[in-house]
mmCIF file of C-alpha atoms and ligand atoms in Angstrom:
data_model
loop_
_atom_site.group_PDB
_atom_site.id
_atom_site.type_symbol
_atom_site.label_atom_id
_atom_site.label_comp_id
_atom_site.label_asym_id
_atom_site.label_seq_id
_atom_site.Cartn_x
_atom_site.Cartn_y
_atom_site.Cartn_z
ATOM 1 C CA MET N 834 -7.337 24.025 -5.147
ATOM 2 C CA GLY N 835 -6.374 21.015 -4.304
ATOM 3 C CA VAL N 836 -7.717 17.945 -6.212
ATOM 4 C CA LEU N 837 -8.515 16.498 -2.675
ATOM 5 C CA GLU N 838 -9.559 19.753 -0.318
ATOM 6 C CA GLY N 839 -12.139 18.990 1.708
ATOM 7 C CA LYS N 840 -11.844 15.366 2.006
ATOM 8 C CA LYS N 841 -10.321 13.126 4.873
ATOM 9 C CA GLY N 842 -8.065 9.955 4.324
ATOM 10 C CA LEU N 843 -6.321 7.262 6.272
ATOM 11 C CA ILE N 844 -2.520 6.757 5.235
ATOM 12 C CA LEU N 845 -1.695 3.340 6.423
ATOM 13 C CA GLY N 846 1.764 1.595 6.337
ATOM 14 C CA ILE N 847 4.158 4.665 7.000
ATOM 15 C CA ALA N 848 7.209 3.371 8.823
ATOM 16 C CA ASN N 849 9.623 6.369 7.552
ATOM 17 C CA ASN N 850 9.885 8.564 5.237
ATOM 18 C CA LYS N 851 11.416 6.122 3.032
ATOM 19 C CA SER N 852 7.801 4.920 2.625
ATOM 20 C CA ILE N 853 5.510 4.561 -0.140
ATOM 21 C CA ALA N 854 2.650 5.849 1.940
ATOM 22 C CA TRP N 855 5.358 8.982 2.693
ATOM 23 C CA GLY N 856 5.285 9.449 -0.987
ATOM 24 C CA VAL N 857 2.256 9.271 -0.958
ATOM 25 C CA THR N 858 1.450 11.668 2.108
ATOM 26 C CA LYS N 859 3.011 14.383 0.459
ATOM 27 C CA SER N 860 0.793 14.468 -2.783
ATOM 28 C CA CYS N 861 -2.084 14.018 -0.619
ATOM 29 C CA HIS N 862 -1.162 16.600 1.593
ATOM 30 C CA ARG N 863 0.281 18.752 -1.490
ATOM 31 C CA GLU N 864 -3.746 18.439 -2.879
ATOM 32 C CA GLY N 865 -5.345 19.884 0.493
ATOM 33 C CA ALA N 866 -6.576 17.126 2.109
ATOM 34 C CA GLU N 867 -7.035 15.963 5.870
ATOM 35 C CA LEU N 868 -4.557 13.046 7.072
ATOM 36 C CA GLY N 869 -4.450 10.435 8.877
ATOM 37 C CA PHE N 870 -2.377 7.534 10.192
ATOM 38 C CA ASN N 871 -1.078 4.525 12.827
ATOM 39 C CA TYR N 872 1.863 3.537 13.583
ATOM 40 C CA LEU N 873 2.309 0.142 15.332
ATOM 41 C CA GLY N 874 3.606 -0.115 18.289
ATOM 42 C CA ASP N 875 5.328 2.366 20.638
ATOM 43 C CA ALA N 876 8.975 2.263 19.397
ATOM 44 C CA LEU N 877 7.700 2.912 15.558
ATOM 45 C CA GLU N 878 5.467 6.214 17.050
ATOM 46 C CA LYS N 879 7.941 7.948 18.286
ATOM 47 C CA ARG N 880 9.278 8.028 13.812
ATOM 48 C CA VAL N 881 5.694 8.461 12.765
ATOM 49 C CA ARG N 882 4.374 11.113 14.579
ATOM 50 C CA PRO N 883 6.434 13.657 13.864
ATOM 51 C CA LEU N 884 6.158 12.650 9.533
ATOM 52 C CA ALA N 885 2.612 13.162 10.744
ATOM 53 C CA GLU N 886 2.779 16.586 12.888
ATOM 54 C CA SER N 887 4.781 18.281 9.731
ATOM 55 C CA VAL N 888 1.487 17.061 7.468
ATOM 56 C CA ASN N 889 -1.070 19.018 9.781
ATOM 57 C CA ALA N 890 -2.635 15.487 10.712
ATOM 58 C CA THR N 891 -5.160 15.546 13.479
ATOM 59 C CA LEU N 892 -5.616 11.224 14.010
ATOM 60 C CA VAL N 893 -2.703 9.419 14.441
ATOM 61 C CA GLU N 894 -3.447 5.931 16.227
ATOM 62 C CA PRO N 895 -1.984 2.311 17.415
ATOM 63 C CA LEU N 896 -2.635 0.056 14.973
ATOM 64 C CA ASP N 897 -1.546 -3.379 14.008
ATOM 65 C CA VAL N 898 -3.784 -4.678 11.257
ATOM 66 C CA SER N 899 -3.322 -8.443 12.460
ATOM 67 C CA ASP N 900 -5.521 -8.213 16.054
ATOM 68 C CA ASP N 901 -9.231 -7.056 15.404
ATOM 69 C CA ALA N 902 -9.797 -5.715 18.220
ATOM 70 C CA GLN N 903 -7.000 -3.500 17.846
ATOM 71 C CA LEU N 904 -8.470 -2.741 14.167
ATOM 72 C CA ASP N 905 -11.815 -2.341 15.689
ATOM 73 C CA ALA N 906 -10.480 0.064 18.357
ATOM 74 C CA PHE N 907 -9.059 2.170 14.967
ATOM 75 C CA PHE N 908 -11.984 2.566 12.606
ATOM 76 C CA ALA N 909 -13.952 3.868 16.009
ATOM 77 C CA ALA N 910 -11.094 6.338 16.782
ATOM 78 C CA VAL N 911 -11.818 7.600 13.557
ATOM 79 C CA GLU N 912 -15.483 7.856 13.432
ATOM 80 C CA ALA N 913 -15.537 9.701 17.000
ATOM 81 C CA LYS N 914 -12.820 12.008 15.616
ATOM 82 C CA TRP N 915 -13.956 12.653 11.722
ATOM 83 C CA GLY N 916 -17.796 11.434 11.598
ATOM 84 C CA GLN N 917 -16.836 10.325 8.327
ATOM 85 C CA LEU N 918 -14.230 8.834 5.471
ATOM 86 C CA ASP N 919 -13.635 10.097 1.724
ATOM 87 C CA PHE N 920 -10.251 7.673 0.979
ATOM 88 C CA MET N 921 -8.445 4.986 2.334
ATOM 89 C CA VAL N 922 -4.362 3.993 1.201
ATOM 90 C CA HIS N 923 -3.160 0.779 2.286
ATOM 91 C CA SER N 924 0.214 0.824 2.216
ATOM 92 C CA ILE N 925 1.102 -2.163 4.339
ATOM 93 C CA ALA N 926 3.607 -5.232 3.849
ATOM 94 C CA TYR N 927 5.206 -8.376 6.020
ATOM 95 C CA ALA N 928 6.305 -11.806 5.228
ATOM 96 C CA ASP N 929 8.598 -13.583 7.327
ATOM 97 C CA LYS N 930 12.439 -12.492 6.169
ATOM 98 C CA ASN N 931 13.099 -16.416 6.368
ATOM 99 C CA ALA N 932 10.368 -17.355 4.580
ATOM 100 C CA LEU N 933 10.917 -14.871 2.008
ATOM 101 C CA LYS N 934 15.133 -16.834 1.616
ATOM 102 C CA GLN N 935 14.083 -20.578 0.684
ATOM 103 C CA PRO N 936 12.673 -21.619 -2.094
ATOM 104 C CA PHE N 937 9.305 -20.814 -2.459
ATOM 105 C CA SER N 938 8.493 -24.256 -2.260
ATOM 106 C CA GLN N 939 9.713 -24.774 0.703
ATOM 107 C CA THR N 940 7.551 -21.965 2.701
ATOM 108 C CA SER N 941 5.762 -23.075 5.519
ATOM 109 C CA ARG N 942 2.239 -22.697 6.822
ATOM 110 C CA GLN N 943 2.711 -20.730 9.082
ATOM 111 C CA ALA N 944 4.966 -18.375 6.747
ATOM 112 C CA PHE N 945 1.832 -18.918 4.455
ATOM 113 C CA GLN N 946 -0.528 -17.749 6.414
ATOM 114 C CA GLN N 947 0.853 -14.482 8.269
ATOM 115 C CA ALA N 948 2.131 -13.125 4.884
ATOM 116 C CA LEU N 949 -1.113 -13.678 3.596
ATOM 117 C CA ASP N 950 -2.780 -12.807 6.548
ATOM 118 C CA ILE N 951 -0.357 -9.172 7.209
ATOM 119 C CA SER N 952 -0.490 -8.601 3.825
ATOM 120 C CA ALA N 953 -3.614 -9.497 1.950
ATOM 121 C CA TYR N 954 -6.902 -9.964 4.743
ATOM 122 C CA SER N 955 -5.631 -7.030 6.381
ATOM 123 C CA PHE N 956 -6.320 -4.418 3.102
ATOM 124 C CA VAL N 957 -9.871 -6.625 3.166
ATOM 125 C CA ALA N 958 -10.407 -5.738 7.292
ATOM 126 C CA CYS N 959 -9.724 -2.210 6.985
ATOM 127 C CA ALA N 960 -12.074 -1.924 3.867
ATOM 128 C CA GLN N 961 -14.774 -3.655 5.177
ATOM 129 C CA ARG N 962 -14.623 -0.273 8.497
ATOM 130 C CA ALA N 963 -13.989 1.881 6.806
ATOM 131 C CA ALA N 964 -16.447 1.248 4.096
ATOM 132 C CA ARG N 965 -18.947 1.539 7.519
ATOM 133 C CA ILE N 966 -18.158 5.493 6.966
ATOM 134 C CA MET N 967 -18.085 6.316 3.730
ATOM 135 C CA SER N 968 -20.442 7.534 1.003
ATOM 136 C CA PRO N 969 -20.484 7.651 -2.861
ATOM 137 C CA GLY N 970 -17.341 9.028 -3.886
ATOM 138 C CA GLY N 971 -15.573 7.196 -0.949
ATOM 139 C CA ALA N 972 -12.201 5.386 -2.972
ATOM 140 C CA MET N 973 -9.812 2.538 -1.331
ATOM 141 C CA LEU N 974 -6.165 1.874 -2.830
ATOM 142 C CA THR N 975 -3.454 -0.752 -1.970
ATOM 143 C CA MET N 976 0.063 -1.418 -2.591
ATOM 144 C CA THR N 977 1.084 -4.321 -4.743
ATOM 145 C CA TYR N 978 3.668 -5.526 -7.198
ATOM 146 C CA LEU N 979 4.238 -7.274 -10.259
ATOM 147 C CA GLY N 980 5.272 -10.515 -8.156
ATOM 148 C CA ALA N 981 1.869 -11.082 -8.190
ATOM 149 C CA VAL N 982 1.114 -11.913 -12.101
ATOM 150 C CA ARG N 983 4.752 -13.350 -12.517
ATOM 151 C CA SER N 984 7.520 -15.457 -10.775
ATOM 152 C CA VAL N 985 9.855 -12.877 -9.381
ATOM 153 C CA PRO N 986 12.757 -14.285 -8.369
ATOM 154 C CA ASN N 987 13.164 -13.983 -4.303
ATOM 155 C CA TYR N 988 9.395 -12.482 -3.970
ATOM 156 C CA ASN N 989 8.282 -16.123 -2.710
ATOM 157 C CA VAL N 990 4.946 -15.738 -0.561
ATOM 158 C CA MET N 991 5.034 -12.367 -1.484
ATOM 159 C CA GLY N 992 3.514 -12.978 -4.846
ATOM 160 C CA VAL N 993 1.071 -15.167 -3.630
ATOM 161 C CA ALA N 994 -0.075 -12.800 -0.521
ATOM 162 C CA LYS N 995 0.163 -9.853 -3.859
ATOM 163 C CA ALA N 996 -2.008 -12.386 -5.781
ATOM 164 C CA ALA N 997 -4.655 -12.362 -3.367
ATOM 165 C CA LEU N 998 -4.766 -8.697 -2.998
ATOM 166 C CA GLU N 999 -4.783 -8.391 -6.095
ATOM 167 C CA ALA N 1000 -8.135 -10.464 -6.704
ATOM 168 C CA SER N 1001 -9.169 -8.735 -2.783
ATOM 169 C CA THR N 1002 -9.452 -5.736 -4.737
ATOM 170 C CA ARG N 1003 -11.500 -6.640 -7.476
ATOM 171 C CA TYR N 1004 -14.215 -8.788 -4.997
ATOM 172 C CA LEU N 1005 -14.496 -5.161 -2.794
ATOM 173 C CA ALA N 1006 -14.849 -3.782 -5.686
ATOM 174 C CA TYR N 1007 -17.831 -5.717 -7.072
ATOM 175 C CA ASP N 1008 -18.884 -5.085 -3.269
ATOM 176 C CA LEU N 1009 -18.338 -1.394 -2.870
ATOM 177 C CA GLY N 1010 -19.359 -0.283 -5.785
ATOM 178 C CA GLU N 1011 -23.021 -0.664 -5.310
ATOM 179 C CA HIS N 1012 -22.323 1.373 -2.382
ATOM 180 C CA GLY N 1013 -20.790 4.321 -4.664
ATOM 181 C CA ILE N 1014 -17.352 3.492 -3.454
ATOM 182 C CA ARG N 1015 -14.160 2.798 -5.754
ATOM 183 C CA VAL N 1016 -11.164 0.307 -5.132
ATOM 184 C CA ASN N 1017 -7.729 -0.787 -6.573
ATOM 185 C CA ALA N 1018 -4.972 -1.516 -6.254
ATOM 186 C CA LEU N 1019 -1.523 0.467 -7.699
ATOM 187 C CA SER N 1020 1.151 -1.500 -8.676
ATOM 188 C CA ALA N 1021 4.872 -0.308 -8.333
ATOM 189 C CA GLY N 1022 7.651 -0.654 -9.227
ATOM 190 C CA PRO N 1023 11.412 -1.668 -7.119
ATOM 191 C CA ILE N 1024 11.433 0.720 -4.464
ATOM 192 C CA ARG N 1025 14.055 1.011 -2.196
ATOM 193 C CA THR N 1026 12.122 1.045 1.436
ATOM 194 C CA LEU N 1027 11.984 -0.804 4.852
ATOM 195 C CA ALA N 1028 9.980 -3.584 3.509
ATOM 196 C CA ALA N 1029 12.176 -3.854 0.047
ATOM 197 C CA SER N 1030 15.469 -4.728 1.940
ATOM 198 C CA GLY N 1031 13.582 -8.536 3.146
ATOM 199 C CA ILE N 1032 14.035 -9.143 -0.558
ATOM 200 C CA GLY N 1033 17.001 -11.074 -1.452
ATOM 201 C CA ASP N 1034 19.347 -9.617 -4.107
ATOM 202 C CA PHE N 1035 16.925 -6.579 -4.193
ATOM 203 C CA ARG N 1036 19.599 -4.270 -5.848
ATOM 204 C CA THR N 1037 20.234 -6.455 -9.090
ATOM 205 C CA LEU N 1038 15.587 -6.630 -9.161
ATOM 206 C CA MET N 1039 15.641 -2.503 -9.656
ATOM 207 C CA THR N 1040 19.223 -2.550 -11.788
ATOM 208 C CA LYS N 1041 17.127 -5.123 -13.877
ATOM 209 C CA ALA N 1042 13.840 -3.385 -13.350
ATOM 210 C CA ALA N 1043 15.228 -0.193 -14.780
ATOM 211 C CA ARG N 1044 16.902 -1.536 -17.914
ATOM 212 C CA GLY N 1045 13.864 -3.492 -18.484
ATOM 213 C CA SER N 1046 12.304 -0.617 -18.702
ATOM 214 C CA PHE N 1047 10.668 1.772 -21.594
ATOM 215 C CA LEU N 1048 11.579 5.352 -19.574
ATOM 216 C CA LYS N 1049 15.341 3.290 -18.213
ATOM 217 C CA ARG N 1050 14.803 4.186 -14.938
ATOM 218 C CA ASN N 1051 13.466 3.020 -11.865
ATOM 219 C CA VAL N 1052 10.348 4.834 -10.887
ATOM 220 C CA THR N 1053 10.020 6.787 -7.602
ATOM 221 C CA GLN N 1054 8.351 7.474 -4.402
ATOM 222 C CA ASP N 1055 6.960 10.656 -5.751
ATOM 223 C CA GLU N 1056 5.979 9.626 -9.192
ATOM 224 C CA VAL N 1057 4.206 6.641 -7.034
ATOM 225 C CA GLY N 1058 2.291 8.696 -4.692
ATOM 226 C CA ASN N 1059 0.896 11.272 -7.228
ATOM 227 C CA ALA N 1060 -0.430 8.945 -9.288
ATOM 228 C CA ALA N 1061 -1.806 7.313 -6.142
ATOM 229 C CA CYS N 1062 -3.768 10.636 -5.001
ATOM 230 C CA TYR N 1063 -4.968 10.741 -8.281
ATOM 231 C CA LEU N 1064 -6.710 7.933 -7.634
ATOM 232 C CA VAL N 1065 -8.125 8.534 -4.408
ATOM 233 C CA SER N 1066 -9.196 11.791 -5.773
ATOM 234 C CA ASP N 1067 -12.548 12.388 -7.990
ATOM 235 C CA TRP N 1068 -10.034 12.904 -10.954
ATOM 236 C CA ALA N 1069 -10.345 8.844 -11.056
ATOM 237 C CA SER N 1070 -14.031 8.782 -10.103
ATOM 238 C CA GLY N 1071 -14.835 6.153 -13.188
ATOM 239 C CA VAL N 1072 -11.465 3.472 -12.208
ATOM 240 C CA THR N 1073 -12.109 1.061 -10.254
ATOM 241 C CA GLY N 1074 -11.090 -2.706 -9.181
ATOM 242 C CA GLU N 1075 -7.982 -2.206 -11.297
ATOM 243 C CA VAL N 1076 -4.586 -2.778 -10.677
ATOM 244 C CA HIS N 1077 -2.692 0.415 -11.825
ATOM 245 C CA TYR N 1078 0.845 0.045 -12.793
ATOM 246 C CA VAL N 1079 3.306 3.025 -12.452
ATOM 247 C CA ASP N 1080 6.788 0.982 -13.622
ATOM 248 C CA THR N 1081 7.933 2.745 -15.924
ATOM 249 C CA GLY N 1082 6.646 0.420 -18.301
ATOM 250 C CA PHE N 1083 8.875 -2.165 -17.284
ATOM 251 C CA ASN N 1084 5.430 -4.674 -16.805
ATOM 252 C CA VAL N 1085 4.235 -4.039 -20.282
ATOM 253 C CA GLY N 1086 7.889 -4.755 -21.817
ATOM 254 C CA VAL N 1087 9.572 -8.352 -22.283
ATOM 255 C CA GLY N 1088 12.096 -7.453 -19.607
ATOM 256 C CA ASP N 1089 15.979 -6.872 -18.927
ATOM 257 C CA PRO N 1090 17.315 -6.729 -22.093
ATOM 258 C CA GLY N 1091 20.479 -7.810 -20.750
ATOM 259 C CA GLU N 1092 23.715 -5.942 -20.614
ATOM 260 C CA SER N 1093 25.306 -6.132 -24.617
HETATM 261 P P1 NAP W 954 7.892 0.247 4.159
HETATM 262 O O1 NAP W 954 8.175 1.434 4.271
HETATM 263 O O2 NAP W 954 8.325 -0.683 4.674
HETATM 264 O O3 NAP W 954 6.321 -0.301 4.862
HETATM 265 C C1 NAP W 954 5.967 -1.670 5.039
HETATM 266 C C2 NAP W 954 4.414 -0.635 6.032
HETATM 267 O O4 NAP W 954 3.818 -2.731 6.569
HETATM 268 C C3 NAP W 954 5.219 -0.437 7.431
HETATM 269 O O5 NAP W 954 5.119 0.578 8.145
HETATM 270 C C4 NAP W 954 5.039 -1.590 8.596
HETATM 271 O O6 NAP W 954 5.038 -1.798 10.091
HETATM 272 C C5 NAP W 954 3.916 -1.712 7.992
HETATM 273 N N1 NAP W 954 3.247 -3.338 8.479
HETATM 274 C C6 NAP W 954 3.948 -4.596 8.575
HETATM 275 N N2 NAP W 954 3.088 -5.374 9.424
HETATM 276 C C7 NAP W 954 2.160 -4.019 10.136
HETATM 277 C C8 NAP W 954 1.225 -5.020 10.622
HETATM 278 N N3 NAP W 954 0.610 -6.086 11.510
HETATM 279 N N4 NAP W 954 0.048 -3.541 11.111
HETATM 280 C C9 NAP W 954 0.415 -2.154 10.815
HETATM 281 N N5 NAP W 954 1.566 -2.105 10.166
HETATM 282 C C10 NAP W 954 2.427 -3.100 9.129
HETATM 283 O O7 NAP W 954 7.680 -1.012 2.670
HETATM 284 P P2 NAP W 954 6.719 0.077 1.163
HETATM 285 O O8 NAP W 954 7.717 -0.677 0.430
HETATM 286 O O9 NAP W 954 6.780 0.868 1.848
HETATM 287 O O10 NAP W 954 5.754 -1.011 1.557
HETATM 288 C C11 NAP W 954 4.425 -0.170 1.262
HETATM 289 C C12 NAP W 954 3.732 -1.199 0.681
HETATM 290 O O11 NAP W 954 4.045 -0.865 -1.153
HETATM 291 C C13 NAP W 954 3.479 -3.077 0.951
HETATM 292 O O12 NAP W 954 2.323 -3.669 0.614
HETATM 293 C C14 NAP W 954 4.470 -2.917 -0.032
HETATM 294 O O13 NAP W 954 4.636 -4.518 -0.414
HETATM 295 C C15 NAP W 954 3.961 -2.632 -1.544
HETATM 296 N N6 NAP W 954 5.326 -2.364 -2.664
HETATM 297 C C16 NAP W 954 6.588 -1.889 -2.429
HETATM 298 C C17 NAP W 954 6.975 -1.697 -3.787
HETATM 299 C C18 NAP W 954 8.376 -1.826 -3.306
HETATM 300 O O14 NAP W 954 9.435 -2.267 -4.584
HETATM 301 N N7 NAP W 954 9.066 -0.473 -1.926
HETATM 302 C C19 NAP W 954 6.958 -1.770 -4.440
HETATM 303 C C20 NAP W 954 5.979 -2.503 -5.131
HETATM 304 C C21 NAP W 954 4.642 -2.452 -3.763
HETATM 305 P P3 NAP W 954 6.720 -2.025 10.747
HETATM 306 O O15 NAP W 954 8.304 -1.210 9.285
HETATM 307 O O16 NAP W 954 6.022 -0.895 12.017
HETATM 308 O O17 NAP W 954 6.994 -3.503 10.379
#
């Protein structure tokens, strides 16, 4: 019997089969969860729906996390369909491509606000609505990156958004802990995805991450998916407020040793 057997979970942020959210989906489906998904606009529905159907999803609804009315409608649909929610995975981020290309010191107010809104506040917005339909034992998870705690070249405003996301994780974990709900973040090493394509010179980042990691390679989508599955399952029942690194050990070391 799978560790998520009998549980209903939302996975937010599938763009395509390269998405980290898809890695999470594969693991959670294998472990027996009943799954629900969002999509951002009609164009994305065409890509998300077939993936969702391939794992027998019972809920696929539109949701732009920057829109409160859509958030309300989405979680109302979840409540109407499922009644109760056991876990939620938030795998969503956005920053303006031009803002990411500029030196961080040149970030505009508008680009800063948008990156923080979609990449950090949206987790709070989803969590407050999800918590209303979660019982003790419920779990929430978001995806973060090392750029939250280190200055990573080209990560720029997204690093600041991830710092806010990680702090939000701790405050949500504090608030929701008394209701028996756990909240964690998973810090993944670099993986080639649509969102990653917005980060300048991502190829070099991946090469350096592999060289500087203890396992001497990049992490895979499936490895992140499996760790996410553990964090939302009862196996992690004593874990909350954490940032859990799944990066083949890169964050613990001293970084890229160079080519010698
Ligand atoms: P991805 O496949 O592009 O997923 C990002 C998702 O966010 C997409 O589905 C995107 O939808 C969605 N999104 C953006 N704005 C949204 C909005 N307003 N409302 C709803 N959804 C919205 O890339 P990914 O790499 O898997 O990213 C997933 C998460 O992992 C992100 O938080 C990312 O920062 C994090 N992460 C990624 C890496 C990496 O190296 N790839 C490493 C560590 C952490 P659209 O495509 O339609 O815009």
